Tab-separated table of C-alpha atoms in Angstrom:
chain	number	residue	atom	x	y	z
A	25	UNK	CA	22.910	-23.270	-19.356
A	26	UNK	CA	20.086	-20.805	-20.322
A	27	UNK	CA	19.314	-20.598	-16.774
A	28	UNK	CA	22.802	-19.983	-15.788
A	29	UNK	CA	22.644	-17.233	-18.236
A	30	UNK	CA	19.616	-15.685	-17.697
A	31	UNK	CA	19.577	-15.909	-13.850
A	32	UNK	CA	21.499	-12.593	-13.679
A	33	UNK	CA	18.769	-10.377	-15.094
A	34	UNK	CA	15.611	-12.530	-14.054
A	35	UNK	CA	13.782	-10.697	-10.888
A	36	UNK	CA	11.012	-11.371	-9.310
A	37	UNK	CA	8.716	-9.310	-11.600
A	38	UNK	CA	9.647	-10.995	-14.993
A	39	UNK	CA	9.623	-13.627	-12.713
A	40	UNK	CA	5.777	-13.498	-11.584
A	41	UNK	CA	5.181	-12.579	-15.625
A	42	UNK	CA	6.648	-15.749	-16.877
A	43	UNK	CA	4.591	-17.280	-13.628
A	44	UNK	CA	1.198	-15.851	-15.511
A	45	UNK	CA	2.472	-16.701	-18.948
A	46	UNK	CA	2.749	-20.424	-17.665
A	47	UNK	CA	-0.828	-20.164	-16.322
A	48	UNK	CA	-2.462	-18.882	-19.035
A	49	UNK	CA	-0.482	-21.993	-21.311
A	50	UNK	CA	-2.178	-24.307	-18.677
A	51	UNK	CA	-5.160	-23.049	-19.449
A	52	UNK	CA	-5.128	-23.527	-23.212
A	53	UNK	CA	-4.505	-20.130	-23.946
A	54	UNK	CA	-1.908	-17.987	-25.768
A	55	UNK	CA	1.682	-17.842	-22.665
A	56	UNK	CA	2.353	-14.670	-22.128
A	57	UNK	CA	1.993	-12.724	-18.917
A	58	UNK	CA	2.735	-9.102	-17.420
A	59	UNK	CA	2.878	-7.393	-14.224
A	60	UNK	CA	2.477	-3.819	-13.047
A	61	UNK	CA	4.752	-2.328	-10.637
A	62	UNK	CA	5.229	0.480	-8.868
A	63	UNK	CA	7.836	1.363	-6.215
A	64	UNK	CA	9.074	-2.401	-5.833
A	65	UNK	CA	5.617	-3.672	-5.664
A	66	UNK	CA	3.652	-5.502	-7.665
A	67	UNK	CA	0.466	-3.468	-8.630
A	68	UNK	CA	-1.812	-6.211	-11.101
A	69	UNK	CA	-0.790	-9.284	-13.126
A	70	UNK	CA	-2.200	-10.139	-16.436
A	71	UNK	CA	-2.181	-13.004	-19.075
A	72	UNK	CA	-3.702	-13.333	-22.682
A	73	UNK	CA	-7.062	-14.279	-22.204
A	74	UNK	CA	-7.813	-14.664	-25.406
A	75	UNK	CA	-9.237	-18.250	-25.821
A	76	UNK	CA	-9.970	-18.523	-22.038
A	77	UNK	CA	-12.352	-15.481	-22.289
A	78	UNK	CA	-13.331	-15.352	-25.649
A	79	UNK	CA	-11.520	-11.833	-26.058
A	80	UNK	CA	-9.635	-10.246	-28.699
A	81	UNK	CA	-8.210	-6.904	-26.317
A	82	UNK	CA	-7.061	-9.075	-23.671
A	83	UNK	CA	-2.880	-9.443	-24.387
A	84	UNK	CA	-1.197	-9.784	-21.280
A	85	UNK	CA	-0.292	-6.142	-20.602
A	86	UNK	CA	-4.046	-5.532	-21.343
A	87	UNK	CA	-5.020	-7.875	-18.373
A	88	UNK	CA	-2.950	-6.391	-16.152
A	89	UNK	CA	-3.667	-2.624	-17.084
A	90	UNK	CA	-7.414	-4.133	-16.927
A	91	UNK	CA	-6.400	-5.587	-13.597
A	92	UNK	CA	-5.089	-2.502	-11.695
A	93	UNK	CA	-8.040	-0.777	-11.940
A	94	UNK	CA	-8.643	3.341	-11.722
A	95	UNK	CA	-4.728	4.554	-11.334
A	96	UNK	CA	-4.282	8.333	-10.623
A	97	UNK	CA	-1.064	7.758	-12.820
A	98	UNK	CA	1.027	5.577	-14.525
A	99	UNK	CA	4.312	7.495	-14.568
A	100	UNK	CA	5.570	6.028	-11.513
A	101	UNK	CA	5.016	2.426	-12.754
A	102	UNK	CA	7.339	-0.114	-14.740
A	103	UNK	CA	5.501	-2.888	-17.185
A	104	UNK	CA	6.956	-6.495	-17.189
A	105	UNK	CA	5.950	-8.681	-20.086
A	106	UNK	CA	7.280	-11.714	-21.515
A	107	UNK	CA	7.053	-10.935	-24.861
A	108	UNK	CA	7.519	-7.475	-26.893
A	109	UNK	CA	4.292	-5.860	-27.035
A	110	UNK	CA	2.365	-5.557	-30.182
A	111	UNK	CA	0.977	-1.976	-31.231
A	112	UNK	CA	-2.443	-1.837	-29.188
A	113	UNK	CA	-0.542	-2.855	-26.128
A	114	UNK	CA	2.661	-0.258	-27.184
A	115	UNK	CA	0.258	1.988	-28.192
A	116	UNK	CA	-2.011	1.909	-24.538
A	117	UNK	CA	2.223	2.001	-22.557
A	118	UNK	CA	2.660	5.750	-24.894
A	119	UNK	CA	-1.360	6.613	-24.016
A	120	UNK	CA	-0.896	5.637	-20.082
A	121	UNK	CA	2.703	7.708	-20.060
A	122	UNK	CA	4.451	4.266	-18.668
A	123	UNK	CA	7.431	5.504	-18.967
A	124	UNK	CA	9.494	1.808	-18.790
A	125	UNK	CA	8.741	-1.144	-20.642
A	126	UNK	CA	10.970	-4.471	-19.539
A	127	UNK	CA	10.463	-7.388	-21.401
A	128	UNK	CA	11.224	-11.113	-21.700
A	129	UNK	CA	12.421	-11.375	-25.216
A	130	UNK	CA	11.755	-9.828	-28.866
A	131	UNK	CA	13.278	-12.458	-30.970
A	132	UNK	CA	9.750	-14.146	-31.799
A	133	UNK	CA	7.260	-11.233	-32.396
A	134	UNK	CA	7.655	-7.402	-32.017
A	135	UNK	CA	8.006	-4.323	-34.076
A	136	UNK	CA	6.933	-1.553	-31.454
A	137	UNK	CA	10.065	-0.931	-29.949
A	138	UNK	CA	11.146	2.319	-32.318
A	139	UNK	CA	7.598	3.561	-31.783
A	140	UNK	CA	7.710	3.071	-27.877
A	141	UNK	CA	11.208	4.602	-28.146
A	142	UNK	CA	9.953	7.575	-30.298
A	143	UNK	CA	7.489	8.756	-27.564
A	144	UNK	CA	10.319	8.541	-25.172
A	145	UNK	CA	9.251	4.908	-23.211
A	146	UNK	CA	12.444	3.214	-21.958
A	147	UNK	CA	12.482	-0.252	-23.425
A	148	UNK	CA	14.978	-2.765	-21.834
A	149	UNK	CA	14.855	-6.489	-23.270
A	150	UNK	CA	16.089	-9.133	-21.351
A	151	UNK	CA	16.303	-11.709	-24.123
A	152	UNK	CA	15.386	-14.536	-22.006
A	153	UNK	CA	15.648	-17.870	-23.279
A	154	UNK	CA	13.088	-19.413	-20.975
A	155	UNK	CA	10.864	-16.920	-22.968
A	156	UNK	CA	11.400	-17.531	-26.326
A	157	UNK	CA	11.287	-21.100	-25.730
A	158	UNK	CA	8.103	-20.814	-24.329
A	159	UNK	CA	6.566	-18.770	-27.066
A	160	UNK	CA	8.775	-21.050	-29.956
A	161	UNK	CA	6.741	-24.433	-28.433
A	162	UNK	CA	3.305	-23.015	-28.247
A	163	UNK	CA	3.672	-21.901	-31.918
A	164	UNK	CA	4.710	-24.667	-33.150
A	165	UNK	CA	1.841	-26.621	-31.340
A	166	UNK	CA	-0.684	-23.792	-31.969
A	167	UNK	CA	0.401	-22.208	-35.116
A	168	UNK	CA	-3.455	-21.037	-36.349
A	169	UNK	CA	-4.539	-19.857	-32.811
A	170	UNK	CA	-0.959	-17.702	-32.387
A	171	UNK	CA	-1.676	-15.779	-35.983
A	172	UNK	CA	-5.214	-14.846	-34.925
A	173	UNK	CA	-3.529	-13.460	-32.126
A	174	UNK	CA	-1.301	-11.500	-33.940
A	175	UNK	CA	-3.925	-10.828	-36.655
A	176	UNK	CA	-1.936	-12.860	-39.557
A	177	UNK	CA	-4.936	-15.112	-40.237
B	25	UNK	CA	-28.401	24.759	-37.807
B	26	UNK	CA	-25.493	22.450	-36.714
B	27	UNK	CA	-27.990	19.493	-36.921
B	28	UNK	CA	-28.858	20.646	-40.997
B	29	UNK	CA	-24.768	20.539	-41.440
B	30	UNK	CA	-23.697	17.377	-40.254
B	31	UNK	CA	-27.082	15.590	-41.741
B	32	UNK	CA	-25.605	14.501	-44.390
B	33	UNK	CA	-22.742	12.971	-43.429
B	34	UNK	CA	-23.699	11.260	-40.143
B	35	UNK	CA	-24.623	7.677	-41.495
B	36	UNK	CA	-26.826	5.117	-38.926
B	37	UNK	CA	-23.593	3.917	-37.567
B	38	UNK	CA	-21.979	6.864	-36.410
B	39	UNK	CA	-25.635	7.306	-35.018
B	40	UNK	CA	-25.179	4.144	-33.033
B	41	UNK	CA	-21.988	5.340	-31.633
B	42	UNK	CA	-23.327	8.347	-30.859
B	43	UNK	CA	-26.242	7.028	-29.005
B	44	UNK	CA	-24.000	4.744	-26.971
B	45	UNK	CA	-21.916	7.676	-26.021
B	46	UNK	CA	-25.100	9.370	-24.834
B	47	UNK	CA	-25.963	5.402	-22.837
B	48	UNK	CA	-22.487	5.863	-21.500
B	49	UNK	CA	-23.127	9.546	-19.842
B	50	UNK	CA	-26.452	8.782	-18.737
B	51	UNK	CA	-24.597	6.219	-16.414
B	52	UNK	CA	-22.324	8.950	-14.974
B	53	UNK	CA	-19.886	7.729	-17.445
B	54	UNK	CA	-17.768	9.160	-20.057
B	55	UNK	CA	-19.471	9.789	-23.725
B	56	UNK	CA	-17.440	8.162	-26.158
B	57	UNK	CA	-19.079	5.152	-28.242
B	58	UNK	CA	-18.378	2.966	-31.008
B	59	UNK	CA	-19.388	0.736	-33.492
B	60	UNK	CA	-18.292	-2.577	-35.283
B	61	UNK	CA	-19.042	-2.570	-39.228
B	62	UNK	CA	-18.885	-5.209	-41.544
B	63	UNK	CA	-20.349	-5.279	-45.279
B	64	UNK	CA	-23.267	-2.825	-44.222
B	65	UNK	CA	-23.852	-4.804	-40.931
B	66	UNK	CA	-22.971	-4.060	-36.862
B	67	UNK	CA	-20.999	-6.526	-35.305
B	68	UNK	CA	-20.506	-5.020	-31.932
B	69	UNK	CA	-21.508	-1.643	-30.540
B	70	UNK	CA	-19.368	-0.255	-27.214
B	71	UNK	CA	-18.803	2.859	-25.184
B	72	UNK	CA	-16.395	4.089	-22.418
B	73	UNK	CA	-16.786	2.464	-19.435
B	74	UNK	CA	-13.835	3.652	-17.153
B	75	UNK	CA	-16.363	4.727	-14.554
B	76	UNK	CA	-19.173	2.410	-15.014
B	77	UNK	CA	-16.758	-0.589	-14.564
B	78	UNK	CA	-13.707	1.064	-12.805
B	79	UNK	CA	-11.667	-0.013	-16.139
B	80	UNK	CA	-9.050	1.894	-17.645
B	81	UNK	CA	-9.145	0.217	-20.949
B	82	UNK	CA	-12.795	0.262	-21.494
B	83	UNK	CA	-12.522	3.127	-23.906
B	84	UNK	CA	-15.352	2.770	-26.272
B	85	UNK	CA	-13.694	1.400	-29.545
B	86	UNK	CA	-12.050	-1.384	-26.837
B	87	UNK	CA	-15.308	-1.983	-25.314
B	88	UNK	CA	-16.692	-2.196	-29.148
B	89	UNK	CA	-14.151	-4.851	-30.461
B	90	UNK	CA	-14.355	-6.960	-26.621
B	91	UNK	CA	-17.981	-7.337	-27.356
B	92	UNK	CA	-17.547	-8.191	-31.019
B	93	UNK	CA	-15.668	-11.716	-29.107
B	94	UNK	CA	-12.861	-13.263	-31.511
B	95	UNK	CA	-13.231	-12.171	-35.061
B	96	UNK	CA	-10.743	-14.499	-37.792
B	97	UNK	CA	-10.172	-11.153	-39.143
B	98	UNK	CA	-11.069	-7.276	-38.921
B	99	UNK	CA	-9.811	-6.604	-42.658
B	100	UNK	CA	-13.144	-6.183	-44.030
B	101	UNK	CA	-14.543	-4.061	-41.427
B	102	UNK	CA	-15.322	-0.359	-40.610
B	103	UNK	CA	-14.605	1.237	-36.738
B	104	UNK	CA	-17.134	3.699	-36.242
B	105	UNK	CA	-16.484	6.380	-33.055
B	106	UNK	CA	-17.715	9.223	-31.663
B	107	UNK	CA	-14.006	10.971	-30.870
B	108	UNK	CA	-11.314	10.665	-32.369
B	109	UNK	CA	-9.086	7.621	-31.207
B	110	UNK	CA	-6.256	7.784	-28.381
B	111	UNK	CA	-2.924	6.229	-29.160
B	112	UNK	CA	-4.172	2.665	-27.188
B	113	UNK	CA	-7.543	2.480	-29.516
B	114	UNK	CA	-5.498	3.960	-32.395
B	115	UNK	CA	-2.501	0.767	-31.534
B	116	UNK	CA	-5.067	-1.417	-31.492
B	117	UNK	CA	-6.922	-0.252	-34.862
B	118	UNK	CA	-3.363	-1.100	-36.526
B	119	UNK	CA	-2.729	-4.252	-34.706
B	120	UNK	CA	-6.101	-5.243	-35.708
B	121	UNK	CA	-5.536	-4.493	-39.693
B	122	UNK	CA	-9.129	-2.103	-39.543
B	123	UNK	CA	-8.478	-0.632	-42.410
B	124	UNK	CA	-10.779	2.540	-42.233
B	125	UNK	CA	-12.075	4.532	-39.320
B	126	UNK	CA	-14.769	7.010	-39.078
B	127	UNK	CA	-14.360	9.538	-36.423
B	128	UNK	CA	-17.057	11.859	-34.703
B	129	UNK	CA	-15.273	14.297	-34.235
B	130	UNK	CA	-10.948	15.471	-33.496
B	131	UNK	CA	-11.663	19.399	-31.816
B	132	UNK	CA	-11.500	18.285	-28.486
B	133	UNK	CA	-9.054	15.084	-28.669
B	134	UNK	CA	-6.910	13.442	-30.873
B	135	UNK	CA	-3.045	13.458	-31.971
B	136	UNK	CA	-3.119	9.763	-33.964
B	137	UNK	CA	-4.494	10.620	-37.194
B	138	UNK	CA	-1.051	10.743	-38.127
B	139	UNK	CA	-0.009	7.366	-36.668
B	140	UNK	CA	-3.018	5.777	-38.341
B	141	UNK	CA	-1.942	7.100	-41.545
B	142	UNK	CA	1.440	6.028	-41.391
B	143	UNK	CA	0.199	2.421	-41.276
B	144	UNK	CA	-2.222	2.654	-43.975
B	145	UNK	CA	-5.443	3.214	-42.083
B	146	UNK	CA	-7.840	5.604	-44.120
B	147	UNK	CA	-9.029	8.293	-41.491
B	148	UNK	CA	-12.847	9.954	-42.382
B	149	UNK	CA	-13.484	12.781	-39.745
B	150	UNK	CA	-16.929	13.940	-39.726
B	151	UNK	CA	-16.623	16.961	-37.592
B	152	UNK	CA	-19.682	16.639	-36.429
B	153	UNK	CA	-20.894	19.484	-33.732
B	154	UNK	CA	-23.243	17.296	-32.019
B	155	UNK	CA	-19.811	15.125	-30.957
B	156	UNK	CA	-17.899	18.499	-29.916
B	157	UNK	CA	-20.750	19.688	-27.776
B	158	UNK	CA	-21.102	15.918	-26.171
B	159	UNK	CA	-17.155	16.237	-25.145
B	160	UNK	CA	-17.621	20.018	-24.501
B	161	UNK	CA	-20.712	19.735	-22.161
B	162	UNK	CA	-18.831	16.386	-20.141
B	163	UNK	CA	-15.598	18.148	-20.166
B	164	UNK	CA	-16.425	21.433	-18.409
B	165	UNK	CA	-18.731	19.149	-16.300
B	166	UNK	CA	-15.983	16.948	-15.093
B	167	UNK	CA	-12.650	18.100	-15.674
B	168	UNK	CA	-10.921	15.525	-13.172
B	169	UNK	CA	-12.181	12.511	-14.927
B	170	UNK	CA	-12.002	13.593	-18.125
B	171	UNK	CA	-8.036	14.046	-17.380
B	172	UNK	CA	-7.765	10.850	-15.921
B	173	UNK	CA	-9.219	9.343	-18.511
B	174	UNK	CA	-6.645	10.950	-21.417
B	175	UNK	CA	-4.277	10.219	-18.334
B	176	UNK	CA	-3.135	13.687	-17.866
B	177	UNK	CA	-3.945	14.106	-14.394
């Protein structure tokens, strides 16, 4: 039914996030996944990296900021991520002037969306349940590695 | 004279920073470094490598806490750095739970002394002249980048 309900306001962009989110799970590492996109097209995709690579800065949106390169701008571009973004990744959205933020689901981490709102960054969350599910079983299989990620240890 | 002034308050770490932001412009690349501190100790030492690596997110206190790998926790440690901290490096200080940063210098850069604040971060600015004329010196030497790199081209 979830899929039924979620179909509606699933495109191809959260779409290809979930995609890396799933990818970096198959890996071992932490599922969440984000795309860059600019004028219909994708631009990078990113996943947390974090036990695959050893690194601390690399959250999903990080990847794919990392990903893109040297952009002129930013304030033609929308980010896709599967999960609210914590305050290094809301903080580098208000820094790059994204000005839109779409993302998967905030029910199972997040507290940047007033401060993402504050500096005027359009925040639409699709509250997927494909999403939290994902994020729900990989902390309850990897509860230690998920609250170094979030810096709860 | 400026070099008598800031004497005394420019410890060995903010000299580390300081000579990676030098390291970084040497390589054509933008002179911002920092340092890593725990209990009288480096961990990591980084500087701004947009240029050097064609990364966006390479400012120096991201390159800093990349190299320092995955860290249980930051809550005992000092960030030292050369300018005073955008709003993706200041995100990521409170997302990290670094409870005190050191700053170069905030004449030529810098609105997130307040954010820090608000989350409990302790702020030390050492005004330092030797930081200004680093930023000063790169900034009327390349305008363009400099923009692109506070993403205000």
């Amino acid at each position: 039914m979830s899929d039924q309900n979620t179909a509606a306001t699933k495109d191809e962009f959260m779409q290809a996030a979930i995609d890396e989110a799933r990818m970096g799970r198959a890996q071992g590492g932490i599922p969440i996944g984000s795309v860059l996109v600019r004028d219909g097209q994708l631009v990078s995709r990113g996943r947390n990296k974090r036990v695959q690579e050893n690194n601390a800065i690399k959250h999903g949106e990080m990847d794919a900021l990392m990903n893109a390169g040297r952009q002129r701008t930013y304030r033609d571009t929308v980010l896709y991520t599967t999960l609210m973004p914590c305050y290094m990744c809301a903080g580098t959205i208000v820094q790059f002037k994204i000005p839109k933020v779409v993302v998967g689901e905030s029910r199972t981490f997040g507290e940047s969306k007033e401060f993402l709102e504050s500096h005027g960054v359009e925040v639409v969350i699709l509250d997927l349940q494909e999403c939290v599910d994902l994020m729900n079983e990989f902390i309850a299989a990897e509860p230690t590695l998920w609250n170094e990620d979030i810096m709860e240890l």
